[in-house]
Short mmCIF file of C-alpha atoms in Angstrom, two decimals:
data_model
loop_
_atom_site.label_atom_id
_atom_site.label_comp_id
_atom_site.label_asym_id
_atom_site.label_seq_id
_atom_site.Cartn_x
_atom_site.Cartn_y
_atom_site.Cartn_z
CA UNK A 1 -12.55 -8.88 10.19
CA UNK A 2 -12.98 -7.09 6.88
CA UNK A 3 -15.77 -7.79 3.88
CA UNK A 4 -15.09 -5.96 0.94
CA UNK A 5 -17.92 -6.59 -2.18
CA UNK A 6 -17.96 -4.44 -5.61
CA UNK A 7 -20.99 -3.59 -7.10
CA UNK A 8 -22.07 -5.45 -10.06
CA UNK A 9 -21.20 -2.44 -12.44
CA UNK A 10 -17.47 -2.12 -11.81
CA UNK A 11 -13.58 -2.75 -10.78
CA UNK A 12 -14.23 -2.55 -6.99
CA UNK A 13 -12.33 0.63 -5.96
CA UNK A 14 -12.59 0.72 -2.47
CA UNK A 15 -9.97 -0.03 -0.37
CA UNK A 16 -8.86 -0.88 3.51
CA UNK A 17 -6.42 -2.65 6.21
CA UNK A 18 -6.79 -4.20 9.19
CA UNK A 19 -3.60 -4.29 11.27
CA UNK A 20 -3.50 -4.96 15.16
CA UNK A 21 -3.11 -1.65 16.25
CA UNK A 22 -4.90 0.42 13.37
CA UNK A 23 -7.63 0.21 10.56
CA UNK A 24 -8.36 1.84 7.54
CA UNK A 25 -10.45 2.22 4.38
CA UNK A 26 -10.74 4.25 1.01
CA UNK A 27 -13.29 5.20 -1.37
CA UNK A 28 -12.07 5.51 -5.00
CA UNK A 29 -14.00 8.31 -6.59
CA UNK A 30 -15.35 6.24 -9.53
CA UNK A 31 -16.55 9.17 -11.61
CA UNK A 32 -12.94 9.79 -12.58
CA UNK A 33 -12.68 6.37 -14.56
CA UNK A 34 -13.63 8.18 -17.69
CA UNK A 35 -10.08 9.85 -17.22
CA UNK A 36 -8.14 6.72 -17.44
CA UNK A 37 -6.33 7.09 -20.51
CA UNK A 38 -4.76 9.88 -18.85
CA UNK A 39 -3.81 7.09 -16.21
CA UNK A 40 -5.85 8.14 -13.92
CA UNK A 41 -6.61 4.76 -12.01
CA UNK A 42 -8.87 5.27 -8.94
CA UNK A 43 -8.90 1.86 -7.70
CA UNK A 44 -4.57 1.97 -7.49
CA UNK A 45 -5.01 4.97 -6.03
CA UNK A 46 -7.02 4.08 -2.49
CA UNK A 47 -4.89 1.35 -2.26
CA UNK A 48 -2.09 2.87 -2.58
CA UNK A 49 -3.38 5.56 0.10
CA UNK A 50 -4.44 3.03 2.34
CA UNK A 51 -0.91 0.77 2.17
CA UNK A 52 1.30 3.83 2.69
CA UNK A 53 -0.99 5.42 5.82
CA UNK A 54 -1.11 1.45 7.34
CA UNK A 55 3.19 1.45 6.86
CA UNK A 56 3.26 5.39 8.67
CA UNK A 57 0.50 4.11 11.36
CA UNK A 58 2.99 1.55 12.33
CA UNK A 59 6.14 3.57 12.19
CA UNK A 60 4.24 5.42 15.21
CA UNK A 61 2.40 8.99 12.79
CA UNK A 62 -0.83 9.84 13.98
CA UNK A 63 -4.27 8.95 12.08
CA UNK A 64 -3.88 12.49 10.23
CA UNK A 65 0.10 12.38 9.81
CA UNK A 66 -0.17 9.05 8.23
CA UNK A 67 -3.20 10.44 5.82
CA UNK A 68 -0.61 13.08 5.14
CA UNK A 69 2.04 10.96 4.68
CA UNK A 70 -0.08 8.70 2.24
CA UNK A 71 -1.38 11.57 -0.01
CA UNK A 72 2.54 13.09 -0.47
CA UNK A 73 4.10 9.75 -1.39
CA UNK A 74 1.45 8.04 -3.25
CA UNK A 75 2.14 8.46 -7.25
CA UNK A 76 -1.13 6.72 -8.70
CA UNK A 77 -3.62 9.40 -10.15
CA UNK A 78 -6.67 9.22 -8.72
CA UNK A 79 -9.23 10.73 -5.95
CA UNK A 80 -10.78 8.83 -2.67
CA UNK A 81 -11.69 9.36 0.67
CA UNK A 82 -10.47 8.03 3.38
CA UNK A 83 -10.90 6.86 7.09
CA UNK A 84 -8.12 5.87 9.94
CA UNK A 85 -8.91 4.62 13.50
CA UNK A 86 -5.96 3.78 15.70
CA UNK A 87 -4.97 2.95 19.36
CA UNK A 88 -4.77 5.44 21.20
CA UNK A 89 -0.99 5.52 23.29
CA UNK A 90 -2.84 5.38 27.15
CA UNK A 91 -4.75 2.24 25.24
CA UNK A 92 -8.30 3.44 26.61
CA UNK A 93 -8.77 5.19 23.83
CA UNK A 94 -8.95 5.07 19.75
CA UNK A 95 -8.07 7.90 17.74
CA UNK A 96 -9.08 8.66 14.10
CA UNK A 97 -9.01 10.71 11.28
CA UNK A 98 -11.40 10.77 8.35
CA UNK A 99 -11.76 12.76 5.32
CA UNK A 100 -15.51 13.26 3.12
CA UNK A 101 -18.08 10.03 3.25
CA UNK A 102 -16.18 7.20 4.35
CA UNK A 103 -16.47 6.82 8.31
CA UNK A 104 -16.78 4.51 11.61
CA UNK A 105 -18.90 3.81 14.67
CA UNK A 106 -17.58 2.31 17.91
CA UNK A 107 -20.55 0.42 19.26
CA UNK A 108 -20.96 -0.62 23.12
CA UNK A 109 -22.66 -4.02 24.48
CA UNK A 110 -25.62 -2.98 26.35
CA UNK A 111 -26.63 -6.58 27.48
CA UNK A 112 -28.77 -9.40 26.12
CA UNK A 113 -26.43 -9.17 22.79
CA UNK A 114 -27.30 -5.59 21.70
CA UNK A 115 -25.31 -2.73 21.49
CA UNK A 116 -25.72 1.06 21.27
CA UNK A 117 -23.62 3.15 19.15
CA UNK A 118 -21.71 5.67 21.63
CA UNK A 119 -19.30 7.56 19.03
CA UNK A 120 -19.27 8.22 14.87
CA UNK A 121 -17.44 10.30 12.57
CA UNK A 122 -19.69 12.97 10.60
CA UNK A 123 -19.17 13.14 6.71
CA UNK A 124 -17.61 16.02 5.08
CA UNK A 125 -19.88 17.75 2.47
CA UNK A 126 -18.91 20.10 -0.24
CA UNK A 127 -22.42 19.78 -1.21
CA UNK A 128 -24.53 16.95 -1.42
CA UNK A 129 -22.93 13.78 -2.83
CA UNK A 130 -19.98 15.64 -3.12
CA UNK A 131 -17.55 14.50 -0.41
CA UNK A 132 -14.13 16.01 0.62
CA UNK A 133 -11.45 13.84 -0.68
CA UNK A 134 -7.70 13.48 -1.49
CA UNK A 135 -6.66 13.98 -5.24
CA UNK A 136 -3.71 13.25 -7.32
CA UNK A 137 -4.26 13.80 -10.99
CA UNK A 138 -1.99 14.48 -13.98
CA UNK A 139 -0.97 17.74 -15.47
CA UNK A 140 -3.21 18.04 -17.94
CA UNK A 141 -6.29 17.24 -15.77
CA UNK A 142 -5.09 19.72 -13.06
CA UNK A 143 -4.48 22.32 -15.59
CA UNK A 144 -8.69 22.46 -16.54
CA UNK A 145 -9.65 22.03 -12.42
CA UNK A 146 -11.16 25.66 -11.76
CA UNK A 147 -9.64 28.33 -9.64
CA UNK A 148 -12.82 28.34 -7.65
CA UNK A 149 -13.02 24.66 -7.47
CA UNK A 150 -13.44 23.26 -4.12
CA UNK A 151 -10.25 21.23 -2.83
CA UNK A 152 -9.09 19.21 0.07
CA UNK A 153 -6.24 17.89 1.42
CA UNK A 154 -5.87 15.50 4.58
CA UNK A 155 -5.30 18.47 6.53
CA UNK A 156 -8.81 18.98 6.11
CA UNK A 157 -9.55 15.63 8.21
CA UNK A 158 -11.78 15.88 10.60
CA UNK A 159 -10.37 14.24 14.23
CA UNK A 160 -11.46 11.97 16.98
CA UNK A 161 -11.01 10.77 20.25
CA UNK A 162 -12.85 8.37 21.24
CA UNK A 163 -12.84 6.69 24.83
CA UNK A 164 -13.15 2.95 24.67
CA UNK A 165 -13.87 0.06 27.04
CA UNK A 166 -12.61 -3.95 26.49
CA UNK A 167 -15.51 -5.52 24.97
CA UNK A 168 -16.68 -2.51 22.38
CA UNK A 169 -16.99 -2.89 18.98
CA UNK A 170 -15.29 -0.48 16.09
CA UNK A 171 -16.35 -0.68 12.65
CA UNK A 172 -15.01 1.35 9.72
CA UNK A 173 -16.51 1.50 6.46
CA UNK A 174 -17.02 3.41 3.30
CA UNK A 175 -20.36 5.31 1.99
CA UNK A 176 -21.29 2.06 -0.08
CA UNK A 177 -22.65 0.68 3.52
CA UNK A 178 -23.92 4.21 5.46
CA UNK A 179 -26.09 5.50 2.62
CA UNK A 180 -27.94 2.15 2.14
CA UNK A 181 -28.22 0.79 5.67
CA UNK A 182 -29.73 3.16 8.48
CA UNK A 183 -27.94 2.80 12.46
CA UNK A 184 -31.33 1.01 13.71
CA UNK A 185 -30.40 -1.66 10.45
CA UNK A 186 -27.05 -1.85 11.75
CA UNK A 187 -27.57 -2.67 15.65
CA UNK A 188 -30.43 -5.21 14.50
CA UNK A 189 -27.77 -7.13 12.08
CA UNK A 190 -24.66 -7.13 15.25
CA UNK A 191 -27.66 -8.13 17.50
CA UNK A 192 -28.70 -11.21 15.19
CA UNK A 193 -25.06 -12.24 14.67
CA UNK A 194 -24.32 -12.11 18.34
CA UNK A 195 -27.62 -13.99 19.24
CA UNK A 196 -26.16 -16.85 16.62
CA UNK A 197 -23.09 -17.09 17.96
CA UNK A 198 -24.10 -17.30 21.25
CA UNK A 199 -26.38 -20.45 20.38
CA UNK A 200 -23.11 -22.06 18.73
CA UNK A 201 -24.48 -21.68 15.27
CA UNK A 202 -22.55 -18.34 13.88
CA UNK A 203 -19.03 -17.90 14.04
CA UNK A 204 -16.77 -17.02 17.29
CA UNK A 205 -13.44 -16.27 18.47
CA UNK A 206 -11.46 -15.81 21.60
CA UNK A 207 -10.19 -12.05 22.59
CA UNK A 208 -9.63 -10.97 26.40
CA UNK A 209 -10.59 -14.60 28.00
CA UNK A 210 -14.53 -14.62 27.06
CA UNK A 211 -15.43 -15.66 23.59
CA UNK A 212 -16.64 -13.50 21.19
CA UNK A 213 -18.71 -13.12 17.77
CA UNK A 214 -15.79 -13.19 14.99
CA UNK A 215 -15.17 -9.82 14.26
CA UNK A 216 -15.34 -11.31 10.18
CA UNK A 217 -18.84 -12.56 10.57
CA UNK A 218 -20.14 -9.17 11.59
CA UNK A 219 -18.40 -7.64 8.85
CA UNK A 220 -20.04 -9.80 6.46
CA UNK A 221 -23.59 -9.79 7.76
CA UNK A 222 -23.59 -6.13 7.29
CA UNK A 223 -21.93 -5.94 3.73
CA UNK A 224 -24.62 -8.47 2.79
CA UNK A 225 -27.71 -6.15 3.97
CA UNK A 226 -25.96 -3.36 2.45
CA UNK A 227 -25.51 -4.94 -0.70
CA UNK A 228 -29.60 -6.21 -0.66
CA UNK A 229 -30.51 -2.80 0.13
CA UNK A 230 -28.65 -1.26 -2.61
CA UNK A 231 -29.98 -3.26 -5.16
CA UNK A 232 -34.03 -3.10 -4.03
CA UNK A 233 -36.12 -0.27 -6.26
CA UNK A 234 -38.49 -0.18 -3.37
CA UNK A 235 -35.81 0.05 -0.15
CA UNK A 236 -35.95 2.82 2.28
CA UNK A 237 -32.20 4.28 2.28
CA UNK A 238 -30.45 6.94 4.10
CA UNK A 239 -29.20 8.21 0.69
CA UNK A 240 -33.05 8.51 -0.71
CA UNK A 241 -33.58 10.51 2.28
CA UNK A 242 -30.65 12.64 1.77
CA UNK A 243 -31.30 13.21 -1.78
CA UNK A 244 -35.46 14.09 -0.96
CA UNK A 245 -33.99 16.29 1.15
CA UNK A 246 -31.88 18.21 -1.79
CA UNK A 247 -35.03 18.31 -3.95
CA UNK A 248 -34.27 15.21 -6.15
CA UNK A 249 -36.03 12.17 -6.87
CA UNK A 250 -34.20 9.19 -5.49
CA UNK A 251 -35.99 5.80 -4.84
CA UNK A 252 -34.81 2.31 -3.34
CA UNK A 253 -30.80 2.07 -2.37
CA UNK A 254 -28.02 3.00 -4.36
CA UNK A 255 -25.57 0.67 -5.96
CA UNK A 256 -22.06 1.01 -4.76
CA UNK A 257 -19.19 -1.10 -3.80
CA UNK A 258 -19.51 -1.43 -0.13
CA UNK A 259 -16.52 -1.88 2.59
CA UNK A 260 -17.17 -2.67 6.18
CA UNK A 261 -14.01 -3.40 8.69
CA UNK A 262 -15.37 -4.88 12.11
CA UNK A 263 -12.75 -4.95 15.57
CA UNK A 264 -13.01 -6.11 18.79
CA UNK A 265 -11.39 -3.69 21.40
CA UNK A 266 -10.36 -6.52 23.48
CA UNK A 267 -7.03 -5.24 25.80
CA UNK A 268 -6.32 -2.38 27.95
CA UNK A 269 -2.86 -3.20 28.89
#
């Protein structure tokens, strides 16, 4: 299930997939849309990324070959960042690759409907609010990038394996989500979508012979609370923290286009 919302000042330049056997999303960099009319188009460019890495993902590349096949053949200008999960070849386990502030959590039922989070990725920081990302840009541009500049490639991806059981709960998504809503948000919103489903009144589906919340529904429930928080002055946010933390004065959630991709792991066979 995927839920993808811009924010109300924008294109929408995030970006994802959802295939059987892998997911995926990108993060345009919007601060480069002031370089558009030297075609730079940031929005083309993650979904270009992400449509080239699903095709190499199913032609059998690993998460990080098929980022690396994605940044060499895309030909849009543009910057993002980017996150691939995949399933693992013994099929008890997922394996990923992601590059700067996108990310994912695999969550595990505990009982009751709740769920604790047993793996993440970690973001990749130049600095703060500066993530790692994957860059094409035109001559020109290039040409006025510093020597000293920091760059990245999707060598630089940072990898996972993850060891997964039938019945836990992956979700990808990019920074629009993770710097509004905090990991005690997110458990509270699966745990309130699984206690409506459960009492017939959300929406279900049927994986591994036991019906299950609709991997769409959760995906929306948590786009929504990300999307409140990030427009509320007065919201507590993960990013306010971060930037408090940096010495700068950041209040209420920040306004973003915000991605979340939500899948059952529901075979080992």
């Amino acid at each position: 299930g995927c839920t993808a919302t811009p924010k109300a000042s924008g294109l929408g330049e995030d970006a994802f997939f959802a295939a059987r056997h892998s997911l995926g999303v990108a993060d345009g960099v919007g601060g480069l849309r002031q370089f558009a009319h030297f075609g730079v188009d940031v929005a083309a460019y993650a979904r270009e990324l992400m449509r080239l890495a699903e095709g190499a993902l199913q032609e059998g590349a690993s998460c990080c070959g098929a980022l690396s096949r994605a940044e060499r053949a895309a030909r849009c200008y543009g910057a993002s960042t980017a996150t691939l999960v995949k399933a693992g070849a013994d099929a008890a386990t997922i394996t990923a690759a992601s590059l700067g502030d996108s990310g994912f959590v695999v969550l595990r039922p505990i009982g009751g409907g709740k769920f604790s989070i047993i793996a993440r990725s970690v973001e990749q920081q130049h600095h703060w609010n500066f993530p790692y990302q994957l860059a094409r840009l035109p001559r020109e541009l290039e040409e006025s990038v510093p020597e000293d500049a920091p760059q990245t490639s999707a060598r630089d991806a940072e990898q996972y394996v993850v060891e997964v059981l039938r019945g836990d709960l992956v979700l990808l998504f990019t920074d629009g989500f993770s710097d509004n809503v905090y990991d005690s948000e997110l458990l509270d919103s699966v745990l309130s979508v699984s206690r409506l489903a459960r009492r017939g009144e959300g929406k279900s589906t049927r994986a591994s012979g036991a019906d299950v919340v609709a991997p769409e529904a959760i995906a929306e429930a948590l786009v929504e609370l990300a999307l409140r928080k990030s427009r509320s002055r007065r919201s507590r946010t993960p990013f306010a923290d971060a930037a408090s933390q940096q010495g700068h004065f950041f209040i209420g959630g920040k306004e973003d286009d915000v991605t979340v991709v939500a899948a059952w792991v529901h075979s080992l066979s």
